[in-house]
DNA sequence: CGCAATTCGTAGAGCGATCTACAAGCCCTC
DNA sequence: GAGGGCTTGTAGATCGCTCTACGAATTGCG
């Protein structure tokens, strides 16, 4: 009575239709050695006629699944699509397909998402989550070709690829300094979510910030989001906004704000908009140069670390590993400052009603 | 000499370790009938000790892969992550995992991405691409549980879920009308990319726009992006901007712009910003209410169709189908207008330099 | 206490591909 | 024309799991 779920066509069907053995069809599929032009033609005709598609799970059991897996820590951060885009263009004319496993919103779900990919027997994994213990990754890398994005710490069993976060943070700080800012604050994740080990981009940005500030003789200051920030539906933008709001209300002079990534920067800009401050009174520099930063209505200064390029490189490294490279590689991509309207030379804050910059009674 | 790729733990190893048969372990894994508490405990202990993880591809060969696949047409459109978020929360405490296959940037790569999922033997598919022929989907739906998002046309072999695009378009048009606009233009995709069949959200929005305009006695006008819009790296935002720029340069009175989705609306806002027009001179209403629309610096009016909720519903429908439901369901979600700063009562355009609205010499 | 019903566990086929052997046919070359 | 080396194709084991069928042990009940 119910609609009959039709059984799909298998390699057996193709072999029968073409009048050859399963092995022969398999060879054609894999473009393996030992097929005559005549047989290839016959088999390909049968494949086309029967509309045969090899099942990846069956292939994975003995050979490869021709699938690469990408793990991304958050589906909300617009930086990751850039990486995916790069990866897809690089894979366009390869036999490999790409699937994405997004990590759940809860704390530390990176390993879980990576395991999802490993369980699916992908031929290689690109992962971005930073909050994954190194030993765990070493173990994984021994079993599956693996490229980690954002790890500064090289490994023996997998490749790493990251932006130069030290340099990037320095670019941001110096930019604000050169504009004239002397109070430069770093907006970053909750302390419990960022270790300053060289394993996380955010940790490295903190270190870069500290160093740059020290070189300029300035005192570092932090605004941090609450620990459960990423569990919020909007990626925690509301929480950042509150934190920055609090900071800005307490401050009275102009401040430069270096946000550890664009999502945080957007939250900061919200707070600034709410208080009606000018870019001079509160300047913002973000990180990642996501698409929206360049929009004229946002015009947000940001550090570009060419996500698309990272995607391309990640795939290239992974394919090399799959092809057999055994020694591990560590690539670093140079960041670039994109100065836009959200950062400007410092201006004093003036009393709301007055329009004359008269002497300020405070300080 | 090279690092030994270690063989992974199989069900056989667990069985041996626990002193039971493979079948017994399998039963525990699947929570199937016929396991004593004692055996379950022993097996689970072994699983934990050996850190065993069943391979999805092997499971898929006879049973299910416990994986649901999401196909999304563009990794750039920020509406889709909302759907994914909803889906993930709904799946959080189920045995199912979620993987995403993004369609390539080229024209009509939807089917390809969907096939990627089908080849991976996922237990069910949620797909969003509208440019996929109905018969093809009917066929697929007969083989795999399938939920299509954005299809207005119900099907016998799969479930459908969409926003009420007719109503949404009407909301947008009426909003602009009530603000006072009488010239309301629709920014949408290239004609070659939108058929007005009830299969595509964009097509339905066109229809809804036409109807609403007719009811108000207004003349429809279109601004369309070039056909290859989505192949551009930025999702075609630059191309929309150019098209809207051209339109706005030719227009001289105030206009209302109803953009078929927020990405297009962002492009329109870029053009407006470039010409220095006020929200009254060129009002914009987008569609999807993506995160960035609510940002105070963007403050973009948009039609909200609760993407998160859609993700939840899609998963629910899919799980029902997997559980055995045979008759197909068609769900419609009501849209909501989010009025923000980008739309305002019409204002005349004033000559650039002069600040008095004097008579215009031209025309 | 004997027989059926129920519970618990195992054996073994099968899913759809890959891949290692190996056999058959062919072409040279001496 | 015998022997060696290619080329082309096949047989059959194998991957890791699920699931049906069935046997053994336990329980229920008149």
PDB file of N, CA and C (backbone and C1' of nucleotides) in Angstrom, chain B residues 10-11 26 30 52 59 62, chain D residues 15-21:
ATOM      1  N   UNK B  10      37.306  -2.214  16.671  1.00  0.00           N
ATOM      2  CA  UNK B  10      36.064  -2.647  16.024  1.00  0.00           C
ATOM      3  C   UNK B  10      35.144  -3.322  17.032  1.00  0.00           C
ATOM      4  N   UNK B  11      33.983  -3.632  16.573  1.00  0.00           N
ATOM      5  CA  UNK B  11      32.987  -4.268  17.437  1.00  0.00           C
ATOM      6  C   UNK B  11      33.488  -5.645  17.887  1.00  0.00           C
ATOM      7  N   UNK B  26      26.346  -5.355  19.384  1.00  0.00           N
ATOM      8  CA  UNK B  26      25.507  -4.593  18.465  1.00  0.00           C
ATOM      9  C   UNK B  26      24.170  -4.251  19.104  1.00  0.00           C
ATOM     10  N   UNK B  30      22.600  -0.518  19.734  1.00  0.00           N
ATOM     11  CA  UNK B  30      21.358  -0.037  19.130  1.00  0.00           C
ATOM     12  C   UNK B  30      20.222  -0.002  20.134  1.00  0.00           C
ATOM     13  N   UNK B  52      35.762   2.632  22.217  1.00  0.00           N
ATOM     14  CA  UNK B  52      35.232   2.173  20.939  1.00  0.00           C
ATOM     15  C   UNK B  52      34.201   3.149  20.374  1.00  0.00           C
ATOM     16  N   UNK B  59      27.840   0.850   9.645  1.00  0.00           N
ATOM     17  CA  UNK B  59      26.465   0.729  10.107  1.00  0.00           C
ATOM     18  C   UNK B  59      25.517   0.987   8.950  1.00  0.00           C
ATOM     19  N   UNK B  62      24.071  -1.880   6.452  1.00  0.00           N
ATOM     20  CA  UNK B  62      22.849  -2.682   6.677  1.00  0.00           C
ATOM     21  C   UNK B  62      21.770  -1.884   7.402  1.00  0.00           C
TER      22      UNK B  62
ATOM     23  P    DC D  15      39.270  -8.013   7.163  1.00  0.00           P
ATOM     24  O5'  DC D  15      38.588  -6.578   7.189  1.00  0.00           O
ATOM     25  C5'  DC D  15      39.198  -5.469   6.550  1.00  0.00           C
ATOM     26  C4'  DC D  15      38.180  -4.370   6.376  1.00  0.00           C
ATOM     27  C3'  DC D  15      37.263  -4.231   7.585  1.00  0.00           C
ATOM     28  O3'  DC D  15      37.721  -3.158   8.389  1.00  0.00           O
ATOM     29  C1'  DC D  15      36.041  -4.182   5.505  1.00  0.00           C
ATOM     30  P    DG D  16      37.783  -3.412   9.990  1.00  0.00           P
ATOM     31  O5'  DG D  16      36.307  -3.077  10.460  1.00  0.00           O
ATOM     32  C5'  DG D  16      35.799  -1.773  10.230  1.00  0.00           C
ATOM     33  C4'  DG D  16      34.323  -1.770  10.526  1.00  0.00           C
ATOM     34  C3'  DG D  16      33.949  -2.306  11.909  1.00  0.00           C
ATOM     35  O3'  DG D  16      32.985  -1.441  12.454  1.00  0.00           O
ATOM     36  C1'  DG D  16      32.734  -3.435  10.256  1.00  0.00           C
ATOM     37  P    DC D  17      32.573  -1.594  13.976  1.00  0.00           P
ATOM     38  O5'  DC D  17      31.030  -2.000  13.855  1.00  0.00           O
ATOM     39  C5'  DC D  17      30.101  -1.068  13.411  1.00  0.00           C
ATOM     40  C4'  DC D  17      29.055  -1.720  12.533  1.00  0.00           C
ATOM     41  C3'  DC D  17      27.883  -2.374  13.238  1.00  0.00           C
ATOM     42  O3'  DC D  17      26.857  -1.398  13.444  1.00  0.00           O
ATOM     43  C1'  DC D  17      28.567  -3.551  11.248  1.00  0.00           C
ATOM     44  P    DT D  18      25.584  -1.807  14.308  1.00  0.00           P
ATOM     45  O5'  DT D  18      24.691  -2.614  13.256  1.00  0.00           O
ATOM     46  C5'  DT D  18      24.148  -1.923  12.145  1.00  0.00           C
ATOM     47  C4'  DT D  18      23.190  -2.831  11.404  1.00  0.00           C
ATOM     48  C3'  DT D  18      21.992  -3.302  12.209  1.00  0.00           C
ATOM     49  O3'  DT D  18      20.887  -3.342  11.329  1.00  0.00           O
ATOM     50  C1'  DT D  18      23.190  -5.163  11.434  1.00  0.00           C
ATOM     51  P    DC D  19      19.381  -3.253  11.897  1.00  0.00           P
ATOM     52  O5'  DC D  19      18.817  -4.672  11.481  1.00  0.00           O
ATOM     53  C5'  DC D  19      19.304  -5.312  10.293  1.00  0.00           C
ATOM     54  C4'  DC D  19      18.897  -6.777  10.314  1.00  0.00           C
ATOM     55  C3'  DC D  19      17.808  -7.107  11.337  1.00  0.00           C
ATOM     56  O3'  DC D  19      17.004  -8.107  10.781  1.00  0.00           O
ATOM     57  C1'  DC D  19      19.688  -8.410  11.774  1.00  0.00           C
ATOM     58  P    DT D  20      15.456  -8.236  11.202  1.00  0.00           P
ATOM     59  O5'  DT D  20      15.076  -9.664  10.591  1.00  0.00           O
ATOM     60  C5'  DT D  20      15.642 -10.053   9.343  1.00  0.00           C
ATOM     61  C4'  DT D  20      16.062 -11.505   9.388  1.00  0.00           C
ATOM     62  C3'  DT D  20      15.035 -12.426  10.058  1.00  0.00           C
ATOM     63  O3'  DT D  20      14.918 -13.613   9.290  1.00  0.00           O
ATOM     64  C1'  DT D  20      17.142 -12.694  11.079  1.00  0.00           C
ATOM     65  P    DA D  21      13.641 -14.587   9.493  1.00  0.00           P
ATOM     66  O5'  DA D  21      14.341 -15.970   9.876  1.00  0.00           O
ATOM     67  C5'  DA D  21      15.735 -16.080   9.666  1.00  0.00           C
ATOM     68  C4'  DA D  21      16.327 -17.237  10.426  1.00  0.00           C
ATOM     69  C3'  DA D  21      15.359 -18.179  11.149  1.00  0.00           C
ATOM     70  O3'  DA D  21      15.841 -19.516  10.984  1.00  0.00           O
ATOM     71  C1'  DA D  21      16.839 -17.229  12.720  1.00  0.00           C
TER      72       DA D  21
END
